Amino acid sequence: MDNCIFCKIIAGEIPSNKVYEDDNVYAFRDINPQAPVHVLIVPKKHFANILECDAETAAALTDAIRAVAKQEGVDESGFRVISNCGPDGAQSVNHLHVHLLGGVKLAERMA
Ligand code: 5GP
Ligand code: ZN
């Protein structure tokens, strides 16, 4: 989608630190990490947020979450996945993405 920063990252028009890629999903390190492991997992197809995504994309994201967690070595220690949605969710980039956070004991409260 024009003017979408994550579409530009997926297309390689904006550089990113790639962690994982398959036919449907691209994952890269967050530019402003909130934990030792902070990866953004993004469908290649543009959806504004989780309300819009189709079942195939949701399944592809789940597969990618598992692959990234293993690859980053947090599958046994544990991790958190978050997808911010809309104004009250503090979504700042309107291309569906999942944050995968780990590598540290995260706060028990999320908000
Ligand atoms: P949101 O607030 O929408 O849930 O998350 C957007 C995330 O994208 C933020 O954590 C922010 O640091 C990250 N981000 C924004 N622009 C860029 C960028 O150009 N490159 C990377 N790697 N991350 C970005
Ligand atoms: Zn996009």
Short mmCIF file of C-alpha atoms and ligand atoms in Angstrom, two decimals:
data_model
loop_
_atom_site.label_atom_id
_atom_site.label_comp_id
_atom_site.label_asym_id
_atom_site.label_seq_id
_atom_site.Cartn_x
_atom_site.Cartn_y
_atom_site.Cartn_z
CA MET A 1 0.00 0.00 0.00
CA ASP A 2 1.33 3.44 -0.89
CA ASN A 3 2.89 5.36 1.98
CA CYS A 4 2.84 2.39 4.36
CA ILE A 5 6.21 2.13 6.09
CA PHE A 6 5.92 -1.64 6.65
CA CYS A 7 4.97 -2.27 3.00
CA LYS A 8 8.14 -0.34 2.10
CA ILE A 9 10.22 -2.44 4.52
CA ILE A 10 8.78 -5.68 3.06
CA ALA A 11 9.57 -4.41 -0.45
CA GLY A 12 13.15 -3.60 0.59
CA GLU A 13 12.65 0.12 -0.07
CA ILE A 14 13.44 0.88 3.58
CA PRO A 15 16.25 -1.12 5.21
CA SER A 16 15.46 -3.47 8.06
CA ASN A 17 17.19 -6.07 10.16
CA LYS A 18 15.50 -9.21 8.85
CA VAL A 19 14.97 -12.10 11.26
CA TYR A 20 12.66 -14.40 9.27
CA GLU A 21 10.83 -14.57 5.97
CA ASP A 22 8.49 -16.96 4.22
CA ASP A 23 5.97 -16.66 1.40
CA ASN A 24 3.42 -14.79 3.53
CA VAL A 25 5.30 -13.19 6.40
CA TYR A 26 8.32 -10.92 6.99
CA ALA A 27 9.88 -10.40 10.42
CA PHE A 28 12.47 -7.83 11.49
CA ARG A 29 13.91 -6.23 14.62
CA ASP A 30 12.01 -3.30 16.10
CA ILE A 31 13.92 -0.05 15.67
CA ASN A 32 13.13 0.89 19.29
CA PRO A 33 13.43 -2.40 21.19
CA GLN A 34 11.55 -2.79 24.47
CA ALA A 35 13.25 -6.08 25.40
CA PRO A 36 16.45 -7.95 24.42
CA VAL A 37 14.37 -9.78 21.81
CA HIS A 38 11.84 -7.50 20.09
CA VAL A 39 10.79 -8.70 16.66
CA LEU A 40 7.95 -7.38 14.51
CA ILE A 41 6.15 -10.14 12.58
CA VAL A 42 4.25 -8.74 9.64
CA PRO A 43 2.07 -10.26 6.90
CA LYS A 44 3.34 -9.36 3.43
CA LYS A 45 -0.24 -8.54 2.43
CA HIS A 46 -1.39 -5.20 3.79
CA PHE A 47 -4.11 -5.31 6.43
CA ALA A 48 -4.71 -2.33 8.70
CA ASN A 49 -4.96 -4.41 11.85
CA ILE A 50 -6.05 -7.74 13.31
CA LEU A 51 -9.72 -6.96 12.70
CA GLU A 52 -9.14 -7.09 8.96
CA CYS A 53 -6.86 -10.07 8.51
CA ASP A 54 -8.10 -13.30 6.93
CA ALA A 55 -7.80 -16.78 8.41
CA GLU A 56 -4.91 -17.79 6.15
CA THR A 57 -2.92 -14.77 7.26
CA ALA A 58 -3.69 -15.41 10.91
CA ALA A 59 -2.43 -18.98 10.51
CA ALA A 60 0.71 -17.81 8.72
CA LEU A 61 1.41 -15.32 11.51
CA THR A 62 1.03 -18.05 14.11
CA ASP A 63 3.47 -20.31 12.24
CA ALA A 64 5.93 -17.42 11.98
CA ILE A 65 5.62 -16.61 15.70
CA ARG A 66 6.63 -20.18 16.50
CA ALA A 67 9.53 -20.12 14.04
CA VAL A 68 10.85 -16.76 15.30
CA ALA A 69 10.55 -17.81 18.96
CA LYS A 70 12.63 -20.91 18.25
CA GLN A 71 15.13 -19.06 16.10
CA GLU A 72 15.60 -16.35 18.76
CA GLY A 73 15.99 -19.00 21.49
CA VAL A 74 13.03 -17.91 23.61
CA ASP A 75 10.67 -20.81 22.93
CA GLU A 76 11.59 -22.46 26.24
CA SER A 77 12.26 -19.36 28.37
CA GLY A 78 9.00 -17.77 27.22
CA PHE A 79 7.94 -14.64 25.42
CA ARG A 80 4.99 -12.31 24.83
CA VAL A 81 3.10 -11.53 21.63
CA ILE A 82 1.13 -8.30 21.29
CA SER A 83 -0.79 -6.80 18.40
CA ASN A 84 -1.81 -3.24 19.13
CA CYS A 85 -5.08 -2.26 17.46
CA GLY A 86 -6.54 1.20 17.02
CA PRO A 87 -6.22 4.35 19.12
CA ASP A 88 -6.74 2.84 22.58
CA GLY A 89 -4.37 0.00 21.64
CA ALA A 90 -1.71 2.64 20.81
CA GLN A 91 -1.26 1.29 17.28
CA SER A 92 1.16 3.64 15.53
CA VAL A 93 1.73 1.79 12.24
CA ASN A 94 -1.45 0.85 10.40
CA HIS A 95 -0.13 -2.36 8.86
CA LEU A 96 -0.98 -5.42 10.95
CA HIS A 97 2.00 -6.57 13.00
CA VAL A 98 2.72 -8.73 16.00
CA HIS A 99 5.38 -7.75 18.52
CA LEU A 100 7.35 -10.73 19.88
CA LEU A 101 9.12 -9.74 23.10
CA GLY A 102 11.43 -11.90 25.18
CA GLY A 103 14.91 -12.50 26.51
CA VAL A 104 13.98 -11.05 29.91
CA LYS A 105 11.33 -11.61 32.58
CA LEU A 106 8.59 -9.28 31.44
CA ALA A 107 6.37 -7.26 33.74
CA GLU A 108 3.29 -9.12 34.94
CA ARG A 109 1.09 -6.12 34.23
CA MET A 110 0.85 -5.09 30.60
CA ALA A 111 -0.90 -1.73 31.06
P1 5GP B 1 2.78 -0.16 17.14
O1 5GP B 1 2.96 1.01 18.07
O2 5GP B 1 2.06 0.24 15.88
O3 5GP B 1 2.20 -1.37 17.78
O4 5GP B 1 4.25 -0.61 16.74
C1 5GP B 1 4.98 -0.05 15.72
C2 5GP B 1 6.41 -0.43 15.99
O5 5GP B 1 7.15 -0.22 14.80
C3 5GP B 1 7.09 0.40 17.08
O6 5GP B 1 7.53 -0.47 18.12
C4 5GP B 1 8.26 1.08 16.35
O7 5GP B 1 9.42 1.15 17.14
C5 5GP B 1 8.43 0.22 15.12
N1 5GP B 1 8.92 0.94 13.96
C6 5GP B 1 8.41 2.09 13.44
N2 5GP B 1 9.10 2.44 12.33
C7 5GP B 1 10.05 1.49 12.16
C8 5GP B 1 11.07 1.30 11.18
O8 5GP B 1 11.24 2.08 10.25
N3 5GP B 1 11.87 0.21 11.30
C9 5GP B 1 11.70 -0.68 12.34
N4 5GP B 1 12.55 -1.71 12.37
N5 5GP B 1 10.75 -0.55 13.26
C10 5GP B 1 9.93 0.52 13.18
ZN ZN B 2 1.37 -1.92 4.52
#
